[in-house]
Amino acid sequence: MIDDRDRKILDILQENASVGVSDLANRVSLSISACSRRIQRLEEEGYIQRRVALVDRPLAGLPTTMFVIIRTARHSAEWLEQFRAAISDIPEIVEVHRMTGTIDYILKLVLPRVEAYDEIYKSLVEKVEFFDISASVSMETLKSTTAVPTHYIK
């Protein structure tokens, strides 16, 4: 059972996973040991999948975001396996979503510059057959977060 303190712990850890347990315990009005046990339980139950460091993309030389829209005429398991293999080998592809509607897949890429997309495009079309591929450059990020709302957790 998840309570409001658990939700607050999750909210704080999503904001900064490196916060100290004593600071976290103080912020949620728990003893350090009780807070530590709650964190361990949240990890064991899968609410906390892992803790990661978020790298500053411009400092890492990856200031450009592109979204690639893919339509395919093939929807077989064999095609999907080829597609999965092709995208898994390209670290610049950071997200891939299968969509409903007229778009089959949308990919999010992080790149050093727009021109770098051409190499990724060539790599994809060499490995997988597509009906249509189009790409758009993100001009500005209005919102970006890795945090998810915790108020839906029961």
PDB file of C-alpha atoms in Angstrom:
ATOM      1  CA  MET A   1       0.000   0.000   0.000  1.00  0.00           C
ATOM      2  CA  ILE A   2       1.345   3.408  -1.018  1.00  0.00           C
ATOM      3  CA  ASP A   3       0.602   6.401   1.197  1.00  0.00           C
ATOM      4  CA  ASP A   4       1.205  10.145   0.932  1.00  0.00           C
ATOM      5  CA  ARG A   5       4.690   9.861   2.449  1.00  0.00           C
ATOM      6  CA  ASP A   6       5.663   7.257  -0.125  1.00  0.00           C
ATOM      7  CA  ARG A   7       4.383   9.545  -2.871  1.00  0.00           C
ATOM      8  CA  LYS A   8       6.378  12.450  -1.471  1.00  0.00           C
ATOM      9  CA  ILE A   9       9.510  10.268  -1.287  1.00  0.00           C
ATOM     10  CA  LEU A  10       8.990   9.319  -4.935  1.00  0.00           C
ATOM     11  CA  ASP A  11       8.422  12.955  -5.931  1.00  0.00           C
ATOM     12  CA  ILE A  12      11.605  14.093  -4.190  1.00  0.00           C
ATOM     13  CA  LEU A  13      13.708  11.233  -5.593  1.00  0.00           C
ATOM     14  CA  GLN A  14      12.419  11.941  -9.103  1.00  0.00           C
ATOM     15  CA  GLU A  15      13.586  15.519  -8.696  1.00  0.00           C
ATOM     16  CA  ASN A  16      16.989  14.538  -7.289  1.00  0.00           C
ATOM     17  CA  ALA A  17      17.874  10.879  -6.750  1.00  0.00           C
ATOM     18  CA  SER A  18      21.116  11.819  -4.996  1.00  0.00           C
ATOM     19  CA  VAL A  19      19.386  13.527  -2.064  1.00  0.00           C
ATOM     20  CA  GLY A  20      20.700  12.163   1.220  1.00  0.00           C
ATOM     21  CA  VAL A  21      18.492   9.863   3.264  1.00  0.00           C
ATOM     22  CA  SER A  22      18.692  12.146   6.296  1.00  0.00           C
ATOM     23  CA  ASP A  23      17.561  15.158   4.227  1.00  0.00           C
ATOM     24  CA  LEU A  24      14.820  13.082   2.612  1.00  0.00           C
ATOM     25  CA  ALA A  25      13.678  11.747   6.002  1.00  0.00           C
ATOM     26  CA  ASN A  26      13.522  15.282   7.361  1.00  0.00           C
ATOM     27  CA  ARG A  27      11.482  16.481   4.360  1.00  0.00           C
ATOM     28  CA  VAL A  28       8.899  13.710   4.782  1.00  0.00           C
ATOM     29  CA  SER A  29       8.870  13.790   8.604  1.00  0.00           C
ATOM     30  CA  LEU A  30      10.260  10.303   9.178  1.00  0.00           C
ATOM     31  CA  SER A  31      13.229   8.873  11.037  1.00  0.00           C
ATOM     32  CA  ILE A  32      16.214   8.018   8.854  1.00  0.00           C
ATOM     33  CA  SER A  33      15.719   4.274   9.382  1.00  0.00           C
ATOM     34  CA  ALA A  34      11.982   4.430   8.591  1.00  0.00           C
ATOM     35  CA  CYS A  35      12.678   6.474   5.463  1.00  0.00           C
ATOM     36  CA  SER A  36      15.423   4.071   4.389  1.00  0.00           C
ATOM     37  CA  ARG A  37      13.069   1.092   4.829  1.00  0.00           C
ATOM     38  CA  ARG A  38      10.407   2.835   2.724  1.00  0.00           C
ATOM     39  CA  ILE A  39      12.905   3.534  -0.068  1.00  0.00           C
ATOM     40  CA  GLN A  40      14.041  -0.097   0.009  1.00  0.00           C
ATOM     41  CA  ARG A  41      10.400  -1.290  -0.149  1.00  0.00           C
ATOM     42  CA  LEU A  42       9.644   1.073  -3.056  1.00  0.00           C
ATOM     43  CA  GLU A  43      12.656  -0.381  -4.890  1.00  0.00           C
ATOM     44  CA  GLU A  44      11.716  -3.983  -4.106  1.00  0.00           C
ATOM     45  CA  GLU A  45       8.119  -3.419  -5.245  1.00  0.00           C
ATOM     46  CA  GLY A  46       9.312  -1.865  -8.509  1.00  0.00           C
ATOM     47  CA  TYR A  47       8.106   1.700  -7.963  1.00  0.00           C
ATOM     48  CA  ILE A  48      11.732   2.795  -8.210  1.00  0.00           C
ATOM     49  CA  GLN A  49      13.177   0.998 -11.217  1.00  0.00           C
ATOM     50  CA  ARG A  50      16.662   2.500 -11.073  1.00  0.00           C
ATOM     51  CA  ARG A  51      18.504   5.716 -10.289  1.00  0.00           C
ATOM     52  CA  VAL A  52      20.272   7.535 -13.094  1.00  0.00           C
ATOM     53  CA  ALA A  53      22.257  10.685 -13.785  1.00  0.00           C
ATOM     54  CA  LEU A  54      20.808  13.071 -16.366  1.00  0.00           C
ATOM     55  CA  VAL A  55      23.532  14.391 -18.640  1.00  0.00           C
ATOM     56  CA  ASP A  56      23.366  17.988 -19.871  1.00  0.00           C
ATOM     57  CA  ARG A  57      22.903  17.454 -23.618  1.00  0.00           C
ATOM     58  CA  PRO A  58      24.428  20.720 -24.880  1.00  0.00           C
ATOM     59  CA  LEU A  59      27.509  20.122 -22.715  1.00  0.00           C
ATOM     60  CA  ALA A  60      27.651  16.575 -24.104  1.00  0.00           C
ATOM     61  CA  GLY A  61      27.627  17.991 -27.643  1.00  0.00           C
ATOM     62  CA  LEU A  62      24.032  16.916 -28.393  1.00  0.00           C
ATOM     63  CA  PRO A  63      21.945  20.113 -28.530  1.00  0.00           C
ATOM     64  CA  THR A  64      19.694  19.076 -31.427  1.00  0.00           C
ATOM     65  CA  THR A  65      16.451  17.110 -31.007  1.00  0.00           C
ATOM     66  CA  MET A  66      14.719  15.534 -33.987  1.00  0.00           C
ATOM     67  CA  PHE A  67      11.519  13.564 -34.243  1.00  0.00           C
ATOM     68  CA  VAL A  68      11.256  10.982 -37.000  1.00  0.00           C
ATOM     69  CA  ILE A  69       7.850   9.786 -38.193  1.00  0.00           C
ATOM     70  CA  ILE A  70       7.781   6.315 -39.711  1.00  0.00           C
ATOM     71  CA  ARG A  71       5.054   4.645 -41.703  1.00  0.00           C
ATOM     72  CA  THR A  72       5.431   1.069 -42.811  1.00  0.00           C
ATOM     73  CA  ALA A  73       3.474  -1.122 -45.189  1.00  0.00           C
ATOM     74  CA  ARG A  74       4.610  -4.231 -43.296  1.00  0.00           C
ATOM     75  CA  HIS A  75       3.416  -5.162 -39.827  1.00  0.00           C
ATOM     76  CA  SER A  76       4.784  -8.685 -39.475  1.00  0.00           C
ATOM     77  CA  ALA A  77       6.721 -10.004 -36.501  1.00  0.00           C
ATOM     78  CA  GLU A  78       9.730 -10.447 -38.796  1.00  0.00           C
ATOM     79  CA  TRP A  79       9.641  -6.770 -39.856  1.00  0.00           C
ATOM     80  CA  LEU A  80       9.263  -5.640 -36.246  1.00  0.00           C
ATOM     81  CA  GLU A  81      12.274  -7.714 -35.207  1.00  0.00           C
ATOM     82  CA  GLN A  82      14.371  -6.158 -38.008  1.00  0.00           C
ATOM     83  CA  PHE A  83      13.234  -2.710 -36.905  1.00  0.00           C
ATOM     84  CA  ARG A  84      14.045  -3.399 -33.250  1.00  0.00           C
ATOM     85  CA  ALA A  85      17.507  -4.620 -34.189  1.00  0.00           C
ATOM     86  CA  ALA A  86      18.137  -1.572 -36.381  1.00  0.00           C
ATOM     87  CA  ILE A  87      17.132   0.982 -33.752  1.00  0.00           C
ATOM     88  CA  SER A  88      18.916  -0.792 -30.901  1.00  0.00           C
ATOM     89  CA  ASP A  89      22.280  -0.199 -32.610  1.00  0.00           C
ATOM     90  CA  ILE A  90      21.839   3.597 -32.818  1.00  0.00           C
ATOM     91  CA  PRO A  91      22.521   5.379 -29.510  1.00  0.00           C
ATOM     92  CA  GLU A  92      21.246   8.727 -30.849  1.00  0.00           C
ATOM     93  CA  ILE A  93      17.747   7.221 -30.927  1.00  0.00           C
ATOM     94  CA  VAL A  94      16.678   7.747 -27.317  1.00  0.00           C
ATOM     95  CA  GLU A  95      12.949   6.950 -27.594  1.00  0.00           C
ATOM     96  CA  VAL A  96      10.761   4.930 -29.957  1.00  0.00           C
ATOM     97  CA  HIS A  97       6.990   4.708 -29.694  1.00  0.00           C
ATOM     98  CA  ARG A  98       4.508   2.573 -31.648  1.00  0.00           C
ATOM     99  CA  MET A  99       1.528   4.780 -32.392  1.00  0.00           C
ATOM    100  CA  THR A 100      -2.145   4.546 -33.208  1.00  0.00           C
ATOM    101  CA  GLY A 101      -3.593   6.304 -36.228  1.00  0.00           C
ATOM    102  CA  THR A 102      -1.791   7.083 -39.476  1.00  0.00           C
ATOM    103  CA  ILE A 103       1.698   7.138 -37.954  1.00  0.00           C
ATOM    104  CA  ASP A 104       3.203   3.759 -37.128  1.00  0.00           C
ATOM    105  CA  TYR A 105       6.271   4.847 -35.120  1.00  0.00           C
ATOM    106  CA  ILE A 106       7.778   8.042 -33.794  1.00  0.00           C
ATOM    107  CA  LEU A 107      11.441   8.243 -32.863  1.00  0.00           C
ATOM    108  CA  LYS A 108      13.190  10.851 -30.744  1.00  0.00           C
ATOM    109  CA  LEU A 109      16.810  11.491 -31.650  1.00  0.00           C
ATOM    110  CA  VAL A 110      19.478  13.583 -29.946  1.00  0.00           C
ATOM    111  CA  LEU A 111      22.177  14.848 -32.292  1.00  0.00           C
ATOM    112  CA  PRO A 112      25.195  17.145 -32.400  1.00  0.00           C
ATOM    113  CA  ARG A 113      23.687  18.927 -35.429  1.00  0.00           C
ATOM    114  CA  VAL A 114      20.904  18.421 -37.985  1.00  0.00           C
ATOM    115  CA  GLU A 115      23.288  17.079 -40.616  1.00  0.00           C
ATOM    116  CA  ALA A 116      24.078  14.064 -38.413  1.00  0.00           C
ATOM    117  CA  TYR A 117      20.572  12.766 -39.105  1.00  0.00           C
ATOM    118  CA  ASP A 118      21.593  11.762 -42.644  1.00  0.00           C
ATOM    119  CA  GLU A 119      23.865   8.973 -41.364  1.00  0.00           C
ATOM    120  CA  ILE A 120      21.126   7.619 -39.134  1.00  0.00           C
ATOM    121  CA  TYR A 121      18.600   7.782 -41.962  1.00  0.00           C
ATOM    122  CA  LYS A 122      20.956   5.848 -44.266  1.00  0.00           C
ATOM    123  CA  SER A 123      21.596   3.250 -41.583  1.00  0.00           C
ATOM    124  CA  LEU A 124      17.876   2.689 -40.994  1.00  0.00           C
ATOM    125  CA  VAL A 125      16.821   2.418 -44.644  1.00  0.00           C
ATOM    126  CA  GLU A 126      19.716   0.056 -45.320  1.00  0.00           C
ATOM    127  CA  LYS A 127      18.460  -2.369 -42.666  1.00  0.00           C
ATOM    128  CA  VAL A 128      14.667  -2.005 -42.792  1.00  0.00           C
ATOM    129  CA  GLU A 129      12.057  -1.332 -45.482  1.00  0.00           C
ATOM    130  CA  PHE A 130       9.774   1.643 -44.809  1.00  0.00           C
ATOM    131  CA  PHE A 131       6.766   3.084 -46.609  1.00  0.00           C
ATOM    132  CA  ASP A 132       7.566   6.654 -45.546  1.00  0.00           C
ATOM    133  CA  ILE A 133       9.995   8.468 -43.258  1.00  0.00           C
ATOM    134  CA  SER A 134       9.846  12.145 -42.396  1.00  0.00           C
ATOM    135  CA  ALA A 135      11.814  14.112 -39.833  1.00  0.00           C
ATOM    136  CA  SER A 136      11.255  17.349 -37.957  1.00  0.00           C
ATOM    137  CA  VAL A 137      13.706  19.413 -35.942  1.00  0.00           C
ATOM    138  CA  SER A 138      12.592  20.606 -32.529  1.00  0.00           C
ATOM    139  CA  MET A 139      13.067  24.363 -32.403  1.00  0.00           C
ATOM    140  CA  GLU A 140      12.434  24.721 -28.670  1.00  0.00           C
ATOM    141  CA  THR A 141      11.663  22.442 -25.757  1.00  0.00           C
ATOM    142  CA  LEU A 142       8.732  23.868 -23.818  1.00  0.00           C
ATOM    143  CA  LYS A 143       8.592  21.055 -21.262  1.00  0.00           C
ATOM    144  CA  SER A 144      10.826  18.107 -20.599  1.00  0.00           C
ATOM    145  CA  THR A 145      10.786  15.931 -17.523  1.00  0.00           C
ATOM    146  CA  THR A 146      11.543  12.389 -16.516  1.00  0.00           C
ATOM    147  CA  ALA A 147       9.258  12.650 -13.478  1.00  0.00           C
ATOM    148  CA  VAL A 148       5.840  11.034 -13.569  1.00  0.00           C
ATOM    149  CA  PRO A 149       2.881  12.125 -11.418  1.00  0.00           C
ATOM    150  CA  THR A 150       2.600  10.009  -8.287  1.00  0.00           C
ATOM    151  CA  HIS A 151      -0.986  10.836  -7.322  1.00  0.00           C
ATOM    152  CA  TYR A 152      -2.299   7.952  -9.477  1.00  0.00           C
ATOM    153  CA  ILE A 153      -0.461   5.330  -7.416  1.00  0.00           C
ATOM    154  CA  LYS A 154      -2.883   3.412  -5.228  1.00  0.00           C
TER     155      LYS A 154
END
